[in-house]
Coordinates of C-alpha atoms in Angstrom, one line a residue:
M300 CA 9.9 -1.1 18.1
A301 CA 9.2 -4.7 18.9
S302 CA 5.9 -6.0 18.8
T303 CA 3.9 -7.9 21.7
A304 CA 1.3 -9.1 19.1
A305 CA 0.8 -13.1 19.6
W306 CA 0.0 -13.3 15.8
A307 CA 2.9 -13.6 13.1
P308 CA 2.6 -14.4 9.4
R309 CA 3.0 -18.2 8.8
E310 CA 5.9 -19.6 7.3
I311 CA 6.6 -22.2 4.7
K312 CA 9.8 -23.4 4.4
A313 CA 11.4 -25.5 1.2
A314 CA 12.6 -28.9 1.4
E315 CA 16.0 -29.4 0.9
G316 CA 16.7 -29.0 -2.7
G317 CA 13.1 -27.8 -3.1
G318 CA 12.4 -25.3 -6.0
P319 CA 9.5 -23.1 -7.3
E320 CA 7.5 -26.3 -8.3
E321 CA 7.6 -27.7 -4.8
L322 CA 6.3 -24.2 -3.8
L323 CA 3.4 -24.6 -6.4
R324 CA 3.0 -28.1 -4.8
R325 CA 2.8 -27.0 -1.2
V326 CA 0.3 -24.2 -2.2
D327 CA -1.8 -26.9 -3.5
A328 CA -1.8 -28.9 -0.3
L329 CA -2.9 -26.1 2.0
E330 CA -6.0 -27.0 4.1
G331 CA -9.2 -25.6 2.5
G332 CA -7.1 -24.4 -0.7
L333 CA -5.1 -21.0 -0.9
T334 CA -8.2 -18.4 -0.5
D335 CA -9.5 -20.0 2.7
A336 CA -5.7 -20.5 4.1
L337 CA -4.9 -16.8 3.3
T338 CA -7.9 -15.6 5.2
R339 CA -7.1 -17.6 8.1
E340 CA -3.5 -16.9 8.1
K341 CA -3.7 -13.2 6.9
A342 CA -0.2 -13.9 5.5
L343 CA 2.0 -16.5 4.0
V344 CA 6.1 -16.7 3.9
F345 CA 7.6 -18.8 1.4
R346 CA 11.2 -19.4 2.2
G347 CA 14.3 -21.5 0.4
F348 CA 12.3 -22.0 -2.7
G349 CA 14.7 -20.6 -5.1
I350 CA 12.4 -18.2 -6.8
T351 CA 14.4 -15.9 -9.2
P352 CA 13.0 -13.3 -11.6
D353 CA 13.1 -15.8 -14.4
T354 CA 10.9 -18.3 -12.5
L355 CA 8.5 -15.7 -10.8
D356 CA 5.8 -15.4 -13.3
P357 CA 4.3 -19.1 -12.9
V358 CA 4.4 -18.6 -9.3
L359 CA 2.6 -15.3 -9.3
D360 CA 0.2 -16.8 -11.8
R361 CA -0.8 -19.4 -9.0
L362 CA -0.8 -16.9 -6.3
L363 CA -2.3 -14.0 -7.9
P364 CA -4.7 -15.5 -10.6
N365 CA -6.0 -12.0 -12.0
R366 CA -2.8 -9.5 -11.8
L367 CA -3.7 -6.0 -11.6
A368 CA -2.2 -2.5 -13.2
Y369 CA -1.3 -0.1 -10.7
V370 CA -3.9 2.3 -12.2
H371 CA -4.3 5.3 -10.1
G372 CA -1.5 4.3 -7.8
N373 CA 0.1 7.3 -5.7
S374 CA 3.4 5.6 -5.0
P375 CA 6.3 6.1 -7.0
R376 CA 7.0 2.8 -9.0
T377 CA 8.5 1.2 -12.0
K378 CA 6.8 -1.3 -14.1
V379 CA 9.3 -4.4 -14.4
G380 CA 7.2 -7.0 -16.1
G381 CA 3.6 -8.2 -16.4
N382 CA 2.0 -6.3 -13.9
V383 CA 4.7 -6.5 -11.7
Y384 CA 6.2 -3.4 -10.0
T385 CA 9.2 -2.4 -7.9
S386 CA 8.1 -1.8 -4.4
T387 CA 7.6 2.1 -3.3
E388 CA 10.8 3.7 -4.5
Y389 CA 11.4 6.1 -1.4
P390 CA 14.6 7.0 0.0
Q391 CA 16.1 3.9 1.7
E392 CA 16.8 6.1 5.2
Y393 CA 13.2 6.7 5.7
T394 CA 10.4 4.4 7.4
I395 CA 7.3 3.9 5.1
S396 CA 4.6 3.7 7.4
M397 CA 1.8 1.3 7.5
H398 CA -0.8 1.0 4.8
N399 CA -3.4 -1.0 3.0
E400 CA -2.6 -0.8 -0.8
M401 CA -4.9 1.5 -2.6
S402 CA -7.2 2.2 0.2
Y403 CA -7.7 5.8 -1.2
A404 CA -9.3 4.2 -4.2
H405 CA -12.7 3.4 -4.8
A406 CA -11.3 -0.5 -5.8
W407 CA -8.4 -1.9 -4.1
P408 CA -6.5 -5.3 -4.6
A409 CA -7.5 -8.2 -2.3
R410 CA -4.1 -9.7 -2.2
L411 CA -0.4 -8.6 -2.6
A412 CA 2.7 -10.6 -3.2
F413 CA 6.0 -9.1 -2.8
F414 CA 9.4 -11.0 -3.9
C415 CA 12.6 -10.2 -2.8
Q416 CA 15.1 -10.2 -5.6
I417 CA 18.2 -8.7 -3.5
T418 CA 18.6 -9.1 -0.1
P419 CA 19.1 -5.9 2.0
G420 CA 22.3 -4.9 3.0
G421 CA 20.8 -4.1 6.6
G422 CA 17.5 -3.6 7.8
G423 CA 14.8 -3.5 5.2
A424 CA 12.2 -5.6 6.6
T425 CA 8.4 -5.3 5.4
P426 CA 6.4 -5.0 8.6
V427 CA 2.8 -6.2 8.5
L428 CA 0.1 -5.1 10.8
D429 CA -3.3 -6.6 11.4
A430 CA -5.6 -3.9 10.4
A431 CA -8.2 -4.8 13.3
L432 CA -5.7 -4.5 16.0
W433 CA -4.8 -1.2 14.3
L434 CA -8.5 0.2 14.6
R435 CA -8.6 -1.0 18.2
S436 CA -5.3 0.7 19.1
L437 CA -6.5 4.0 18.5
D438 CA -8.1 6.3 20.9
A439 CA -12.1 6.3 20.8
Q440 CA -11.7 10.0 20.0
V441 CA -10.1 9.6 16.9
R442 CA -11.8 6.6 15.5
D443 CA -15.1 8.8 16.1
A444 CA -13.8 11.5 14.3
F445 CA -13.1 9.4 11.2
A446 CA -16.7 7.8 11.3
D447 CA -17.7 9.9 8.1
G448 CA -14.6 9.1 6.0
V449 CA -11.9 11.1 4.5
R450 CA -11.5 13.3 1.4
Y451 CA -8.5 12.8 -0.7
V452 CA -7.0 15.3 -2.7
Q453 CA -4.6 14.8 -5.9
N454 CA -2.8 17.6 -7.9
L455 CA -1.3 15.6 -10.7
H456 CA 1.0 17.4 -13.1
D457 CA 1.4 17.2 -16.8
G458 CA 4.8 15.9 -17.1
Y459 CA 6.8 18.2 -14.7
G460 CA 6.6 19.0 -10.9
L461 CA 6.2 17.2 -7.8
G462 CA 5.0 14.0 -7.2
K463 CA 3.3 12.0 -9.9
S464 CA 2.0 13.1 -13.4
W465 CA -1.5 12.2 -14.4
Q466 CA 0.0 9.8 -17.2
D467 CA 2.0 7.8 -15.1
T468 CA -0.9 7.7 -12.5
F469 CA -3.3 6.2 -14.9
E470 CA -1.1 4.7 -17.2
T471 CA -2.2 6.6 -20.5
S472 CA -1.8 9.6 -21.9
D473 CA -5.4 9.8 -23.2
R474 CA -7.9 12.6 -21.1
G475 CA -10.9 10.5 -22.2
E476 CA -9.6 7.4 -20.7
V477 CA -8.7 9.2 -17.6
E478 CA -12.1 11.0 -17.2
T479 CA -13.9 7.3 -17.8
F480 CA -11.8 5.9 -14.9
L481 CA -12.7 8.6 -12.4
K482 CA -16.5 8.8 -13.3
G483 CA -16.5 4.9 -12.7
A484 CA -14.7 5.7 -9.5
G485 CA -17.1 8.2 -8.2
A486 CA -14.1 11.1 -8.1
E487 CA -14.6 14.7 -9.0
W488 CA -11.9 16.1 -11.1
T489 CA -10.9 19.5 -12.8
W490 CA -8.2 19.8 -15.7
R491 CA -6.2 22.9 -15.3
R492 CA -4.7 25.4 -18.0
D493 CA -1.2 24.1 -17.1
G494 CA -2.3 20.5 -18.5
S495 CA -2.3 19.3 -14.7
L496 CA -5.4 17.4 -13.2
R497 CA -6.8 17.9 -9.8
V498 CA -9.0 14.8 -8.3
E499 CA -11.0 14.7 -5.3
S500 CA -12.1 11.3 -3.8
L501 CA -14.4 10.6 -0.8
R502 CA -13.8 7.4 0.9
P503 CA -14.6 5.4 4.0
A504 CA -11.9 5.4 7.0
T505 CA -12.9 1.7 7.7
T506 CA -14.1 -1.4 5.8
V507 CA -15.1 -4.9 6.1
H508 CA -13.5 -7.8 5.1
P509 CA -15.9 -9.9 2.8
V510 CA -15.4 -13.0 4.6
T511 CA -14.9 -12.6 8.1
G512 CA -16.7 -9.8 8.9
T513 CA -14.1 -8.0 10.7
E514 CA -13.7 -4.3 10.5
V515 CA -10.6 -2.9 10.0
W516 CA -8.7 0.6 9.6
F517 CA -8.7 1.1 6.2
N518 CA -7.4 4.5 4.9
Q519 CA -4.1 6.4 4.2
A520 CA -4.9 9.7 5.9
D521 CA -1.6 9.5 7.8
Q522 CA 0.2 8.9 4.7
W523 CA -1.5 11.9 2.6
H524 CA -1.2 14.5 5.5
P525 CA 1.5 17.0 5.7
A526 CA 2.3 16.0 9.3
G527 CA 3.0 12.3 8.5
L528 CA 6.0 13.4 6.2
G529 CA 8.0 14.4 9.4
D530 CA 8.7 18.1 10.4
D531 CA 11.6 19.0 8.1
T532 CA 9.8 17.7 4.9
A533 CA 6.7 19.2 6.1
K534 CA 8.3 22.6 6.5
E535 CA 10.2 22.2 3.2
L536 CA 7.0 21.8 1.3
A537 CA 5.2 24.6 2.9
Q538 CA 7.7 26.9 1.7
I539 CA 7.2 25.8 -1.8
L540 CA 3.5 25.2 -1.8
S541 CA 0.3 26.0 -0.2
E542 CA -1.8 23.1 1.6
D543 CA -4.1 23.3 -1.4
E544 CA -1.3 22.8 -4.0
L545 CA 0.5 19.6 -2.5
P546 CA 0.7 16.7 -4.8
Q547 CA -1.5 14.9 -2.2
S548 CA -3.3 15.8 0.6
V549 CA -6.4 14.9 3.2
T550 CA -9.1 16.2 5.2
F551 CA -11.9 14.7 6.9
A552 CA -15.3 14.2 4.7
D553 CA -16.5 17.9 5.2
G554 CA -13.3 19.4 4.2
S555 CA -12.2 20.4 7.7
P556 CA -8.6 19.8 8.6
I557 CA -7.5 16.5 10.2
P558 CA -5.7 17.6 13.4
A559 CA -1.8 16.7 13.3
E560 CA -1.8 14.6 16.7
Y561 CA -4.5 12.5 15.2
V562 CA -2.2 11.7 12.3
L563 CA 0.7 11.2 14.7
Q564 CA -1.1 8.7 16.6
I565 CA -2.2 6.4 13.8
R566 CA 1.1 6.5 12.2
D567 CA 3.0 5.7 15.2
R568 CA 0.5 2.9 16.7
G569 CA 0.5 1.2 13.5
L570 CA 4.2 0.9 13.6
E571 CA 3.9 0.1 17.2
H572 CA 1.9 -2.8 16.6
A573 CA 3.4 -4.2 13.4
V574 CA 5.5 -7.5 12.9
D575 CA 8.6 -7.5 10.6
V576 CA 9.1 -9.9 7.7
D577 CA 12.9 -9.9 7.1
W578 CA 14.0 -10.7 3.7
R579 CA 16.7 -12.8 2.2
A580 CA 16.6 -13.2 -1.9
G581 CA 14.1 -15.5 -2.9
D582 CA 11.8 -15.1 -0.2
L583 CA 8.1 -14.2 -1.1
L584 CA 5.3 -12.8 0.7
L585 CA 1.7 -13.2 0.4
I586 CA -0.9 -11.3 2.2
D587 CA -4.7 -10.3 2.6
N588 CA -4.7 -6.6 1.8
L589 CA -8.0 -5.8 3.9
L590 CA -6.7 -7.8 7.1
L591 CA -3.2 -6.6 7.2
A592 CA -1.4 -3.0 6.3
H593 CA 2.1 -3.3 5.5
G594 CA 5.2 -0.9 5.4
R595 CA 9.1 -0.6 5.1
R596 CA 11.7 -0.5 7.6
P597 CA 14.9 1.9 6.7
Y598 CA 17.9 -0.1 5.3
T599 CA 21.6 0.2 4.3
G600 CA 23.2 -1.1 1.0
D601 CA 21.1 -2.6 -1.9
R602 CA 17.4 -3.9 -1.7
R603 CA 15.1 -5.0 -4.4
V604 CA 11.5 -6.1 -3.6
L605 CA 9.1 -6.6 -6.4
V606 CA 5.3 -6.3 -5.8
A607 CA 2.1 -7.9 -7.8
M608 CA -1.5 -7.6 -6.5
S609 CA -4.6 -8.9 -7.6
D610 CA -8.4 -9.0 -7.1

């Protein structure tokens, strides 16, 4: 659905013949510097600078000074370089709903960079959404219901099963490293006889941007809830697993169920207010991960978008 929002990402276009070096010069020339510009604009789109996988690293080094590994990430991705990953590997005919990266975790990236390596055959935009607008768009009843936060549950298999393994999730096969991470994250966990790992994490539903003081919707309840998967997928999973056995699920903080109608409102209003960023090979999108949520529109043909993140 087309958005009526006045806000849109700031586009920075290359001069004729400009390359990655010009992009870096343009970044250095931003008023107040990159950090101030990104806080002010929420998102920057760089177009026409001829970025390729071979020239991507120096650009990311400037935009993301401390690239992070995708540890404790729940999305299926492939690592393709120095803390550079494929965007979520989800069937191309489906929409990926709006979310702030790793808002279910105890720590999350402050910035995300998306690089288009292969232009989509059709569709495939990355929608971005003002997370404060998302919060305001929800009915007061829904906002109030989430006041105490949410409880995320992960069932991570030991190499075979639905969803991700704990080894892929934490990028290690050392149980001690996993436990050290989870202890630091304030999570609860249980190792099971079959080698799988169950993790429960209590997190807030909103957060406040450290610079602007803006309160934003900041959780992934709709993506972790069966209702957010669509009726057919939810029914198929229900025939295989109980809700307590799903690879991932979510409840209110006290363990009570989140009504499906709340989940659908959150998902649908997020998509309704989003602004699409269309892709051509070489484009790069930089976003503030607290101020903006993001997703993916369905597409046809090929599409390859890489993502990296930093604190």
